[in-house]
Structures are given as C-alpha cells and as structure tokens.
Amino acid sequence: MTTDLILAIAHHILVFAIAGLLFAELVLVRPGMTAATATRIARLDSGFGLAAGLVLVVGFLRVFFGAKPESYYLENGWFWAKIAAFVVVGLLSARPTVRFVQWRRAAAAAIPADPPSHEVATVRRFIHVEAAVFFLVPTFAAVMARV
C-alpha cells in the first residue's frame, strides 16, 4: 500500500509538472520573444523532458509494483490510448526542442539574435497541438480508472 501511494503521488505530481511546464512554454513562446527568453525556454524544456521521462518510469513502476495487478493496465485499451497520447506528445515536442536548443546556442553567441518570427510561429503551433493531445492523457486515465 505504501509503495503504491508513493508511486501514485509521484506520478500525479510529475503529470502536473509537465502540464505546468507545457503551459509556461506556451506563454513564453510568442511573437517578439528575445534571445534571453529563448534561453529560459530551453531550460524549461529540459525540465519538461526530465519530467516526461520520470513520469514514464514512475508510471511503469506503478504498473508492475502498484496495488493493482499488471493485467489491469496491460489488458486495458484506455491505458494504451493514454500511452499512445503521451508518445504523440513526445513526438510533437521534438521539433520545438530542436528549435529551443538552436535558439539557446544563438543566444550564447557573441552577438545574440532573437528567434526568427516564422520559427516562433511554427513552434507555437506545435506547442498548441502538444497541449491539446496532452490533455487526452488525464482524460484517458480517468476513463481507464472507471472501466
């Protein structure tokens, strides 16, 4: 029971962290952003990636060491829908992450340059789609818990 509780708490906190970091990226990535903001976003995105990796680790620890038998998860289509949505979020986040790294490098150059507006617009669209798909994850989790 204690292990399951600790894993559940960690899992939920990490999911909320991902949501917060994704929202922060959405707020900060906007037209007219500066090189300094790009550096800040790159750090936030590193936290996003770390939280995403940890949520997967903790989530699968819940599957195999939690209170419910692993068959509860592995045979549940909503569990796999949740995992699929999370993977799609990860795939969608790749392009923004590459841009964030490029922007951070440009900001560290001798003459820092603000990110080009067309790149900012593209990254912002990706983050919007990421956020939309991300909100399927807790939705599928809630359905999973009730079927």
Short mmCIF file of N, CA, C and O in Angstrom, two decimals:
data_model
loop_
_atom_site.label_atom_id
_atom_site.label_comp_id
_atom_site.label_asym_id
_atom_site.label_seq_id
_atom_site.Cartn_x
_atom_site.Cartn_y
_atom_site.Cartn_z
N MET A 1 0.83 -1.20 0.00
CA MET A 1 0.00 0.00 0.00
C MET A 1 0.87 1.26 0.00
O MET A 1 0.60 2.19 -0.75
N THR A 2 1.90 1.29 0.83
CA THR A 2 2.77 2.46 0.91
C THR A 2 3.49 2.70 -0.41
O THR A 2 3.56 3.83 -0.88
N THR A 3 4.00 1.65 -1.03
CA THR A 3 4.69 1.78 -2.31
C THR A 3 3.73 2.33 -3.35
O THR A 3 4.08 3.26 -4.09
N ASP A 4 2.53 1.80 -3.41
CA ASP A 4 1.55 2.27 -4.38
C ASP A 4 1.22 3.74 -4.14
O ASP A 4 1.12 4.52 -5.09
N LEU A 5 1.06 4.14 -2.89
CA LEU A 5 0.74 5.52 -2.56
C LEU A 5 1.88 6.45 -3.00
O LEU A 5 1.64 7.50 -3.62
N ILE A 6 3.09 6.09 -2.68
CA ILE A 6 4.25 6.92 -3.05
C ILE A 6 4.35 7.04 -4.57
O ILE A 6 4.57 8.14 -5.10
N LEU A 7 4.17 5.93 -5.27
CA LEU A 7 4.23 5.97 -6.73
C LEU A 7 3.09 6.80 -7.31
O LEU A 7 3.30 7.57 -8.26
N ALA A 8 1.90 6.68 -6.75
CA ALA A 8 0.76 7.46 -7.24
C ALA A 8 0.99 8.95 -7.04
O ALA A 8 0.73 9.76 -7.94
N ILE A 9 1.48 9.32 -5.87
CA ILE A 9 1.76 10.74 -5.59
C ILE A 9 2.81 11.27 -6.56
O ILE A 9 2.64 12.33 -7.16
N ALA A 10 3.90 10.53 -6.71
CA ALA A 10 4.97 10.96 -7.62
C ALA A 10 4.45 11.09 -9.05
O ALA A 10 4.75 12.06 -9.76
N HIS A 11 3.66 10.12 -9.47
CA HIS A 11 3.11 10.12 -10.83
C HIS A 11 2.23 11.36 -11.07
O HIS A 11 2.39 12.05 -12.07
N HIS A 12 1.36 11.64 -10.13
CA HIS A 12 0.46 12.79 -10.28
C HIS A 12 1.23 14.11 -10.24
O HIS A 12 0.96 15.03 -11.03
N ILE A 13 2.19 14.24 -9.35
CA ILE A 13 2.98 15.47 -9.29
C ILE A 13 3.74 15.68 -10.59
O ILE A 13 3.81 16.81 -11.11
N LEU A 14 4.30 14.62 -11.14
CA LEU A 14 5.03 14.74 -12.40
C LEU A 14 4.11 15.14 -13.55
O LEU A 14 4.49 15.95 -14.41
N VAL A 15 2.90 14.59 -13.59
CA VAL A 15 1.96 14.96 -14.65
C VAL A 15 1.59 16.44 -14.53
O VAL A 15 1.54 17.16 -15.53
N PHE A 16 1.37 16.90 -13.29
CA PHE A 16 1.08 18.33 -13.10
C PHE A 16 2.29 19.19 -13.48
O PHE A 16 2.12 20.29 -14.03
N ALA A 17 3.48 18.70 -13.20
CA ALA A 17 4.69 19.44 -13.59
C ALA A 17 4.77 19.57 -15.11
O ALA A 17 5.09 20.65 -15.63
N ILE A 18 4.49 18.49 -15.80
CA ILE A 18 4.50 18.52 -17.27
C ILE A 18 3.48 19.54 -17.77
O ILE A 18 3.78 20.35 -18.66
N ALA A 19 2.29 19.51 -17.21
CA ALA A 19 1.25 20.46 -17.63
C ALA A 19 1.71 21.90 -17.38
O ALA A 19 1.55 22.77 -18.24
N GLY A 20 2.30 22.15 -16.23
CA GLY A 20 2.77 23.50 -15.91
C GLY A 20 3.88 23.95 -16.83
O GLY A 20 3.89 25.10 -17.30
N LEU A 21 4.83 23.07 -17.11
CA LEU A 21 5.94 23.42 -17.99
C LEU A 21 5.46 23.64 -19.42
O LEU A 21 5.93 24.56 -20.11
N LEU A 22 4.53 22.83 -19.86
CA LEU A 22 3.97 23.00 -21.20
C LEU A 22 3.23 24.34 -21.30
O LEU A 22 3.38 25.07 -22.29
N PHE A 23 2.48 24.68 -20.26
CA PHE A 23 1.78 25.97 -20.24
C PHE A 23 2.79 27.12 -20.24
O PHE A 23 2.60 28.12 -20.94
N ALA A 24 3.86 26.98 -19.46
CA ALA A 24 4.89 28.03 -19.41
C ALA A 24 5.51 28.22 -20.80
O ALA A 24 5.73 29.37 -21.23
N GLU A 25 5.79 27.14 -21.49
CA GLU A 25 6.34 27.26 -22.85
C GLU A 25 5.35 27.97 -23.76
O GLU A 25 5.73 28.85 -24.54
N LEU A 26 4.09 27.62 -23.64
CA LEU A 26 3.07 28.25 -24.47
C LEU A 26 2.98 29.75 -24.21
O LEU A 26 2.84 30.55 -25.13
N VAL A 27 3.11 30.14 -22.95
CA VAL A 27 3.05 31.56 -22.60
C VAL A 27 4.31 32.29 -23.09
O VAL A 27 4.21 33.42 -23.60
N LEU A 28 5.46 31.67 -22.98
CA LEU A 28 6.72 32.36 -23.31
C LEU A 28 7.04 32.38 -24.80
O LEU A 28 7.71 33.30 -25.28
N VAL A 29 6.63 31.35 -25.52
CA VAL A 29 6.91 31.31 -26.96
C VAL A 29 5.83 32.16 -27.65
O VAL A 29 4.69 31.73 -27.80
N ARG A 30 6.24 33.34 -28.03
CA ARG A 30 5.29 34.27 -28.65
C ARG A 30 6.06 35.23 -29.55
O ARG A 30 7.27 35.40 -29.41
N PRO A 31 5.33 35.87 -30.43
CA PRO A 31 6.00 36.84 -31.33
C PRO A 31 6.75 37.90 -30.52
O PRO A 31 6.29 38.34 -29.46
N GLY A 32 7.91 38.25 -31.00
CA GLY A 32 8.72 39.28 -30.36
C GLY A 32 9.55 38.79 -29.20
O GLY A 32 10.17 39.59 -28.50
N MET A 33 9.61 37.48 -28.99
CA MET A 33 10.42 36.98 -27.88
C MET A 33 11.90 37.26 -28.12
O MET A 33 12.34 37.35 -29.26
N THR A 34 12.63 37.40 -27.05
CA THR A 34 14.04 37.77 -27.13
C THR A 34 14.94 36.54 -27.00
O THR A 34 14.48 35.45 -26.64
N ALA A 35 16.21 36.75 -27.24
CA ALA A 35 17.19 35.69 -27.08
C ALA A 35 17.25 35.23 -25.62
O ALA A 35 17.40 34.04 -25.34
N ALA A 36 17.09 36.16 -24.68
CA ALA A 36 17.10 35.79 -23.25
C ALA A 36 15.91 34.90 -22.92
O ALA A 36 16.05 33.93 -22.16
N THR A 37 14.76 35.19 -23.50
CA THR A 37 13.58 34.34 -23.29
C THR A 37 13.82 32.97 -23.89
O THR A 37 13.43 31.95 -23.31
N ALA A 38 14.46 32.93 -25.05
CA ALA A 38 14.76 31.64 -25.69
C ALA A 38 15.63 30.77 -24.79
O ALA A 38 15.42 29.56 -24.69
N THR A 39 16.58 31.38 -24.11
CA THR A 39 17.44 30.64 -23.17
C THR A 39 16.61 30.10 -22.02
O THR A 39 16.77 28.95 -21.60
N ARG A 40 15.73 30.91 -21.50
CA ARG A 40 14.84 30.50 -20.40
C ARG A 40 13.95 29.33 -20.84
O ARG A 40 13.77 28.36 -20.11
N ILE A 41 13.42 29.42 -22.05
CA ILE A 41 12.55 28.37 -22.57
C ILE A 41 13.32 27.06 -22.73
O ILE A 41 12.80 25.99 -22.44
N ALA A 42 14.56 27.15 -23.18
CA ALA A 42 15.37 25.94 -23.34
C ALA A 42 15.55 25.24 -22.00
O ALA A 42 15.50 24.01 -21.92
N ARG A 43 15.74 26.00 -20.92
CA ARG A 43 15.86 25.40 -19.59
C ARG A 43 14.55 24.76 -19.17
O ARG A 43 14.53 23.65 -18.62
N LEU A 44 13.45 25.46 -19.42
CA LEU A 44 12.14 24.90 -19.09
C LEU A 44 11.89 23.60 -19.86
O LEU A 44 11.36 22.64 -19.31
N ASP A 45 12.29 23.61 -21.12
CA ASP A 45 12.08 22.42 -21.95
C ASP A 45 12.92 21.24 -21.45
O ASP A 45 12.48 20.09 -21.56
N SER A 46 14.08 21.52 -20.91
CA SER A 46 14.88 20.43 -20.31
C SER A 46 14.13 19.83 -19.13
O SER A 46 14.09 18.61 -18.96
N GLY A 47 13.51 20.69 -18.33
CA GLY A 47 12.68 20.20 -17.22
C GLY A 47 11.49 19.41 -17.71
O GLY A 47 11.12 18.39 -17.12
N PHE A 48 10.90 19.86 -18.80
CA PHE A 48 9.78 19.15 -19.42
C PHE A 48 10.21 17.74 -19.82
O PHE A 48 9.53 16.76 -19.52
N GLY A 49 11.35 17.63 -20.48
CA GLY A 49 11.86 16.32 -20.90
C GLY A 49 12.17 15.42 -19.72
O GLY A 49 11.85 14.22 -19.74
N LEU A 50 12.77 16.00 -18.68
CA LEU A 50 13.08 15.22 -17.48
C LEU A 50 11.80 14.72 -16.82
O LEU A 50 11.69 13.54 -16.47
N ALA A 51 10.83 15.61 -16.68
CA ALA A 51 9.56 15.21 -16.05
C ALA A 51 8.85 14.15 -16.88
O ALA A 51 8.28 13.19 -16.33
N ALA A 52 8.90 14.28 -18.20
CA ALA A 52 8.27 13.29 -19.08
C ALA A 52 8.93 11.92 -18.93
O ALA A 52 8.25 10.89 -18.85
N GLY A 53 10.25 11.90 -18.89
CA GLY A 53 10.95 10.63 -18.69
C GLY A 53 10.62 10.01 -17.34
O GLY A 53 10.37 8.80 -17.24
N LEU A 54 10.60 10.84 -16.30
CA LEU A 54 10.29 10.34 -14.96
C LEU A 54 8.85 9.85 -14.84
O LEU A 54 8.58 8.86 -14.16
N VAL A 55 7.92 10.53 -15.51
CA VAL A 55 6.52 10.09 -15.43
C VAL A 55 6.37 8.71 -16.07
O VAL A 55 5.59 7.88 -15.60
N LEU A 56 7.13 8.45 -17.13
CA LEU A 56 7.09 7.12 -17.75
C LEU A 56 7.66 6.06 -16.80
O LEU A 56 7.07 4.99 -16.62
N VAL A 57 8.80 6.37 -16.19
CA VAL A 57 9.42 5.42 -15.26
C VAL A 57 8.49 5.14 -14.09
O VAL A 57 8.20 3.99 -13.76
N VAL A 58 7.99 6.19 -13.46
CA VAL A 58 7.12 6.02 -12.30
C VAL A 58 5.81 5.34 -12.71
O VAL A 58 5.30 4.47 -12.00
N GLY A 59 5.30 5.70 -13.88
CA GLY A 59 4.07 5.07 -14.36
C GLY A 59 4.22 3.58 -14.55
O GLY A 59 3.36 2.79 -14.13
N PHE A 60 5.32 3.17 -15.16
CA PHE A 60 5.52 1.74 -15.35
C PHE A 60 5.87 1.03 -14.04
O PHE A 60 5.55 -0.15 -13.86
N LEU A 61 6.48 1.74 -13.11
CA LEU A 61 6.67 1.16 -11.78
C LEU A 61 5.31 0.90 -11.12
O LEU A 61 5.12 -0.12 -10.45
N ARG A 62 4.36 1.81 -11.35
CA ARG A 62 3.00 1.61 -10.83
C ARG A 62 2.37 0.37 -11.45
O ARG A 62 1.66 -0.38 -10.78
N VAL A 63 2.61 0.16 -12.75
CA VAL A 63 2.04 -0.99 -13.43
C VAL A 63 2.53 -2.28 -12.78
O VAL A 63 1.75 -3.20 -12.53
N PHE A 64 3.82 -2.36 -12.50
CA PHE A 64 4.40 -3.62 -12.04
C PHE A 64 4.52 -3.75 -10.53
O PHE A 64 4.64 -4.86 -10.01
N PHE A 65 4.48 -2.62 -9.79
CA PHE A 65 4.65 -2.69 -8.33
C PHE A 65 3.52 -1.99 -7.57
O PHE A 65 3.60 -1.85 -6.36
N GLY A 66 2.49 -1.56 -8.28
CA GLY A 66 1.37 -0.87 -7.63
C GLY A 66 0.38 -1.85 -7.04
O GLY A 66 0.57 -3.07 -7.07
N ALA A 67 -0.70 -1.31 -6.52
CA ALA A 67 -1.71 -2.11 -5.83
C ALA A 67 -2.51 -2.99 -6.79
O ALA A 67 -2.95 -4.08 -6.41
N LYS A 68 -2.69 -2.53 -8.02
CA LYS A 68 -3.48 -3.31 -8.99
C LYS A 68 -2.56 -4.25 -9.75
O LYS A 68 -1.40 -3.94 -10.00
N PRO A 69 -3.10 -5.39 -10.13
CA PRO A 69 -2.27 -6.32 -10.91
C PRO A 69 -1.91 -5.73 -12.27
O PRO A 69 -2.67 -4.93 -12.82
N GLU A 70 -0.77 -6.12 -12.80
CA GLU A 70 -0.32 -5.56 -14.07
C GLU A 70 -1.32 -5.82 -15.19
O GLU A 70 -1.44 -5.01 -16.12
N SER A 71 -2.08 -6.89 -15.11
CA SER A 71 -3.08 -7.19 -16.13
C SER A 71 -4.15 -6.10 -16.19
O SER A 71 -4.72 -5.85 -17.26
N TYR A 72 -4.41 -5.45 -15.06
CA TYR A 72 -5.38 -4.34 -15.03
C TYR A 72 -4.98 -3.28 -16.06
O TYR A 72 -5.83 -2.72 -16.76
N TYR A 73 -3.71 -3.00 -16.15
CA TYR A 73 -3.21 -2.00 -17.08
C TYR A 73 -2.98 -2.57 -18.47
O TYR A 73 -3.45 -2.02 -19.47
N LEU A 74 -2.24 -3.66 -18.53
CA LEU A 74 -1.78 -4.18 -19.81
C LEU A 74 -2.91 -4.69 -20.69
O LEU A 74 -2.76 -4.77 -21.91
N GLU A 75 -4.05 -5.03 -20.10
CA GLU A 75 -5.20 -5.51 -20.87
C GLU A 75 -6.26 -4.44 -21.07
O GLU A 75 -7.35 -4.72 -21.56
N ASN A 76 -5.95 -3.22 -20.68
CA ASN A 76 -6.91 -2.12 -20.73
C ASN A 76 -6.60 -1.22 -21.93
O ASN A 76 -5.53 -0.60 -21.99
N GLY A 77 -7.52 -1.14 -22.87
CA GLY A 77 -7.33 -0.33 -24.06
C GLY A 77 -7.14 1.15 -23.76
O GLY A 77 -6.41 1.86 -24.47
N TRP A 78 -7.77 1.65 -22.69
CA TRP A 78 -7.63 3.06 -22.31
C TRP A 78 -6.22 3.34 -21.79
O TRP A 78 -5.70 4.44 -21.99
N PHE A 79 -5.61 2.36 -21.15
CA PHE A 79 -4.22 2.51 -20.72
C PHE A 79 -3.33 2.72 -21.94
O PHE A 79 -2.49 3.62 -21.97
N TRP A 80 -3.55 1.90 -22.97
CA TRP A 80 -2.73 2.00 -24.17
C TRP A 80 -3.04 3.28 -24.95
O TRP A 80 -2.14 3.88 -25.56
N ALA A 81 -4.30 3.75 -24.90
CA ALA A 81 -4.64 5.04 -25.52
C ALA A 81 -3.90 6.16 -24.81
O ALA A 81 -3.39 7.10 -25.45
N LYS A 82 -3.82 6.07 -23.47
CA LYS A 82 -3.09 7.07 -22.68
C LYS A 82 -1.61 7.06 -23.05
O LYS A 82 -1.00 8.12 -23.26
N ILE A 83 -1.04 5.88 -23.15
CA ILE A 83 0.38 5.76 -23.53
C ILE A 83 0.59 6.31 -24.93
O ILE A 83 1.55 7.04 -25.19
N ALA A 84 -0.31 5.98 -25.85
CA ALA A 84 -0.19 6.47 -27.23
C ALA A 84 -0.25 7.99 -27.28
O ALA A 84 0.55 8.64 -27.98
N ALA A 85 -1.18 8.59 -26.53
CA ALA A 85 -1.28 10.05 -26.50
C ALA A 85 0.01 10.65 -25.94
O ALA A 85 0.51 11.66 -26.45
N PHE A 86 0.56 10.02 -24.91
CA PHE A 86 1.80 10.53 -24.32
C PHE A 86 2.95 10.43 -25.32
O PHE A 86 3.77 11.35 -25.42
N VAL A 87 3.01 9.36 -26.08
CA VAL A 87 4.05 9.20 -27.11
C VAL A 87 3.89 10.27 -28.19
O VAL A 87 4.88 10.86 -28.64
N VAL A 88 2.65 10.53 -28.58
CA VAL A 88 2.40 11.57 -29.59
C VAL A 88 2.88 12.93 -29.07
O VAL A 88 3.51 13.70 -29.81
N VAL A 89 2.62 13.22 -27.80
CA VAL A 89 3.11 14.47 -27.21
C VAL A 89 4.63 14.52 -27.30
O VAL A 89 5.21 15.54 -27.67
N GLY A 90 5.27 13.40 -26.99
CA GLY A 90 6.73 13.35 -27.07
C GLY A 90 7.24 13.59 -28.49
O GLY A 90 8.21 14.33 -28.69
N LEU A 91 6.57 12.99 -29.45
CA LEU A 91 6.97 13.19 -30.85
C LEU A 91 6.74 14.63 -31.28
O LEU A 91 7.58 15.23 -31.97
N LEU A 92 5.61 15.20 -30.87
CA LEU A 92 5.33 16.60 -31.21
C LEU A 92 6.32 17.56 -30.56
O LEU A 92 6.60 18.63 -31.09
N SER A 93 6.84 17.18 -29.40
CA SER A 93 7.76 18.08 -28.68
C SER A 93 9.16 18.08 -29.27
O SER A 93 9.96 18.96 -28.95
N ALA A 94 9.44 17.14 -30.16
CA ALA A 94 10.80 17.05 -30.72
C ALA A 94 11.16 18.30 -31.52
O ALA A 94 12.26 18.86 -31.34
N ARG A 95 10.28 18.75 -32.37
CA ARG A 95 10.60 19.92 -33.21
C ARG A 95 10.82 21.17 -32.36
O ARG A 95 11.81 21.88 -32.56
N PRO A 96 9.90 21.48 -31.41
CA PRO A 96 10.19 22.63 -30.55
C PRO A 96 11.50 22.49 -29.78
O PRO A 96 12.25 23.46 -29.65
N THR A 97 11.79 21.30 -29.30
CA THR A 97 13.03 21.09 -28.54
C THR A 97 14.25 21.41 -29.40
O THR A 97 15.18 22.08 -28.94
N VAL A 98 14.25 20.94 -30.64
CA VAL A 98 15.36 21.24 -31.54
C VAL A 98 15.50 22.75 -31.72
O VAL A 98 16.61 23.30 -31.66
N ARG A 99 14.39 23.44 -31.91
CA ARG A 99 14.44 24.90 -32.06
C ARG A 99 14.95 25.56 -30.78
O ARG A 99 15.74 26.50 -30.84
N PHE A 100 14.49 25.10 -29.63
CA PHE A 100 14.92 25.70 -28.36
C PHE A 100 16.43 25.58 -28.21
O PHE A 100 17.10 26.52 -27.77
N VAL A 101 16.98 24.42 -28.57
CA VAL A 101 18.44 24.23 -28.49
C VAL A 101 19.14 25.18 -29.46
O VAL A 101 20.14 25.81 -29.10
N GLN A 102 18.61 25.30 -30.68
CA GLN A 102 19.21 26.22 -31.65
C GLN A 102 19.14 27.66 -31.16
O GLN A 102 20.11 28.41 -31.29
N TRP A 103 18.01 28.04 -30.61
CA TRP A 103 17.85 29.41 -30.10
C TRP A 103 18.79 29.67 -28.92
O TRP A 103 19.34 30.76 -28.79
N ARG A 104 18.94 28.66 -28.05
CA ARG A 104 19.85 28.84 -26.91
C ARG A 104 21.27 29.03 -27.40
O ARG A 104 22.00 29.88 -26.89
N ARG A 105 21.68 28.25 -28.38
CA ARG A 105 23.03 28.40 -28.93
C ARG A 105 23.21 29.77 -29.58
O ARG A 105 24.26 30.40 -29.42
N ALA A 106 22.19 30.22 -30.29
CA ALA A 106 22.27 31.54 -30.92
C ALA A 106 22.34 32.63 -29.86
O ALA A 106 23.08 33.61 -30.01
N ALA A 107 21.62 32.45 -28.77
CA ALA A 107 21.63 33.45 -27.69
C ALA A 107 22.98 33.49 -26.99
O ALA A 107 23.37 34.53 -26.46
N ALA A 108 23.70 32.37 -27.01
CA ALA A 108 25.02 32.32 -26.36
C ALA A 108 26.12 32.85 -27.27
O ALA A 108 27.26 33.03 -26.83
N ALA A 109 25.79 33.12 -28.52
CA ALA A 109 26.79 33.62 -29.48
C ALA A 109 27.24 35.03 -29.07
O ALA A 109 26.62 35.68 -28.24
N ALA A 110 28.33 35.45 -29.68
CA ALA A 110 28.90 36.77 -29.36
C ALA A 110 27.87 37.88 -29.57
O ALA A 110 27.80 38.82 -28.79
N ILE A 111 27.08 37.76 -30.62
CA ILE A 111 26.02 38.74 -30.88
C ILE A 111 24.71 37.95 -30.90
O ILE A 111 24.31 37.41 -31.93
N PRO A 112 24.04 37.86 -29.75
CA PRO A 112 22.82 37.06 -29.70
C PRO A 112 21.74 37.62 -30.62
O PRO A 112 21.59 38.82 -30.76
N ALA A 113 21.03 36.68 -31.23
CA ALA A 113 19.94 37.07 -32.13
C ALA A 113 18.62 36.58 -31.56
O ALA A 113 18.56 35.47 -31.01
N ASP A 114 17.60 37.39 -31.68
CA ASP A 114 16.28 36.96 -31.28
C ASP A 114 15.80 35.88 -32.25
O ASP A 114 16.14 35.91 -33.44
N PRO A 115 14.99 34.94 -31.77
CA PRO A 115 14.48 33.89 -32.68
C PRO A 115 13.66 34.50 -33.81
O PRO A 115 12.89 35.44 -33.58
N PRO A 116 13.82 33.97 -35.01
CA PRO A 116 13.04 34.48 -36.16
C PRO A 116 11.54 34.27 -35.93
O PRO A 116 11.11 33.24 -35.42
N SER A 117 10.75 35.25 -36.34
CA SER A 117 9.31 35.20 -36.08
C SER A 117 8.62 34.01 -36.73
O SER A 117 7.70 33.44 -36.15
N HIS A 118 9.07 33.60 -37.93
CA HIS A 118 8.43 32.45 -38.58
C HIS A 118 8.71 31.16 -37.80
O HIS A 118 7.84 30.29 -37.72
N GLU A 119 9.88 31.04 -37.20
CA GLU A 119 10.19 29.86 -36.37
C GLU A 119 9.36 29.88 -35.10
O GLU A 119 8.87 28.85 -34.65
N VAL A 120 9.23 31.06 -34.51
CA VAL A 120 8.43 31.19 -33.29
C VAL A 120 6.99 30.77 -33.57
O VAL A 120 6.38 30.01 -32.80
N ALA A 121 6.44 31.22 -34.69
CA ALA A 121 5.06 30.88 -35.05
C ALA A 121 4.90 29.37 -35.24
O ALA A 121 3.91 28.77 -34.77
N THR A 122 5.86 28.74 -35.90
CA THR A 122 5.79 27.30 -36.12
C THR A 122 5.87 26.54 -34.79
O THR A 122 5.07 25.63 -34.54
N VAL A 123 6.81 26.92 -33.94
CA VAL A 123 6.97 26.26 -32.64
C VAL A 123 5.71 26.45 -31.81
O VAL A 123 5.23 25.52 -31.16
N ARG A 124 5.15 27.63 -31.84
CA ARG A 124 3.92 27.90 -31.08
C ARG A 124 2.77 27.00 -31.52
O ARG A 124 2.02 26.48 -30.70
N ARG A 125 2.65 26.79 -32.83
CA ARG A 125 1.60 25.88 -33.33
C ARG A 125 1.84 24.46 -32.80
O ARG A 125 0.89 23.79 -32.39
N PHE A 126 3.08 24.01 -32.83
CA PHE A 126 3.39 22.68 -32.32
C PHE A 126 3.02 22.57 -30.83
O PHE A 126 2.47 21.56 -30.40
N ILE A 127 3.33 23.60 -30.07
CA ILE A 127 3.03 23.56 -28.63
C ILE A 127 1.52 23.54 -28.40
O ILE A 127 1.03 22.83 -27.51
N HIS A 128 0.75 24.26 -29.22
CA HIS A 128 -0.70 24.21 -29.10
C HIS A 128 -1.22 22.79 -29.33
O HIS A 128 -2.08 22.30 -28.58
N VAL A 129 -0.72 22.14 -30.37
CA VAL A 129 -1.15 20.77 -30.66
C VAL A 129 -0.70 19.83 -29.54
O VAL A 129 -1.46 18.95 -29.10
N GLU A 130 0.54 20.01 -29.08
CA GLU A 130 1.05 19.22 -27.95
C GLU A 130 0.12 19.32 -26.75
O GLU A 130 -0.23 18.31 -26.13
N ALA A 131 -0.27 20.54 -26.42
CA ALA A 131 -1.14 20.77 -25.26
C ALA A 131 -2.49 20.09 -25.46
O ALA A 131 -3.03 19.47 -24.53
N ALA A 132 -3.04 20.19 -26.66
CA ALA A 132 -4.33 19.55 -26.94
C ALA A 132 -4.24 18.04 -26.76
O ALA A 132 -5.11 17.42 -26.13
N VAL A 133 -3.19 17.44 -27.29
CA VAL A 133 -3.03 15.99 -27.17
C VAL A 133 -2.70 15.62 -25.73
O VAL A 133 -3.20 14.61 -25.21
N PHE A 134 -1.90 16.45 -25.05
CA PHE A 134 -1.55 16.15 -23.66
C PHE A 134 -2.79 16.03 -22.78
O PHE A 134 -2.85 15.17 -21.91
N PHE A 135 -3.78 16.86 -23.01
CA PHE A 135 -4.96 16.80 -22.17
C PHE A 135 -5.79 15.55 -22.40
O PHE A 135 -6.69 15.24 -21.61
N LEU A 136 -5.47 14.79 -23.44
CA LEU A 136 -6.08 13.47 -23.60
C LEU A 136 -5.53 12.47 -22.58
O LEU A 136 -6.21 11.52 -22.20
N VAL A 137 -4.29 12.70 -22.14
CA VAL A 137 -3.65 11.75 -21.21
C VAL A 137 -4.44 11.63 -19.91
O VAL A 137 -4.85 10.51 -19.55
N PRO A 138 -4.72 12.70 -19.17
CA PRO A 138 -5.52 12.53 -17.96
C PRO A 138 -6.97 12.14 -18.25
O PRO A 138 -7.61 11.48 -17.44
N THR A 139 -7.46 12.53 -19.43
CA THR A 139 -8.82 12.12 -19.81
C THR A 139 -8.88 10.61 -19.95
O THR A 139 -9.77 9.95 -19.39
N PHE A 140 -7.93 10.04 -20.66
CA PHE A 140 -7.89 8.58 -20.83
C PHE A 140 -7.62 7.89 -19.50
O PHE A 140 -8.14 6.80 -19.23
N ALA A 141 -6.81 8.51 -18.63
CA ALA A 141 -6.54 7.93 -17.32
C ALA A 141 -7.83 7.85 -16.50
O ALA A 141 -8.08 6.85 -15.80
N ALA A 142 -8.62 8.91 -16.56
CA ALA A 142 -9.88 8.92 -15.80
C ALA A 142 -10.84 7.86 -16.33
O ALA A 142 -11.49 7.15 -15.53
N VAL A 143 -10.92 7.71 -17.65
CA VAL A 143 -11.77 6.67 -18.22
C VAL A 143 -11.25 5.28 -17.84
O VAL A 143 -12.01 4.40 -17.43
N MET A 144 -9.94 5.12 -17.92
CA MET A 144 -9.30 3.84 -17.57
C MET A 144 -9.65 3.42 -16.15
O MET A 144 -9.92 2.24 -15.89
N ALA A 145 -9.66 4.36 -15.25
CA ALA A 145 -9.91 4.06 -13.83
C ALA A 145 -11.37 3.66 -13.58
O ALA A 145 -11.68 3.14 -12.51
N ARG A 146 -12.22 3.90 -14.57
CA ARG A 146 -13.64 3.64 -14.35
C ARG A 146 -14.22 2.49 -15.18
O ARG A 146 -15.40 2.23 -15.12
N VAL A 147 -13.39 1.87 -15.98
CA VAL A 147 -13.91 0.73 -16.78
C VAL A 147 -13.36 -0.58 -16.26
O VAL A 147 -12.41 -0.66 -15.58
#
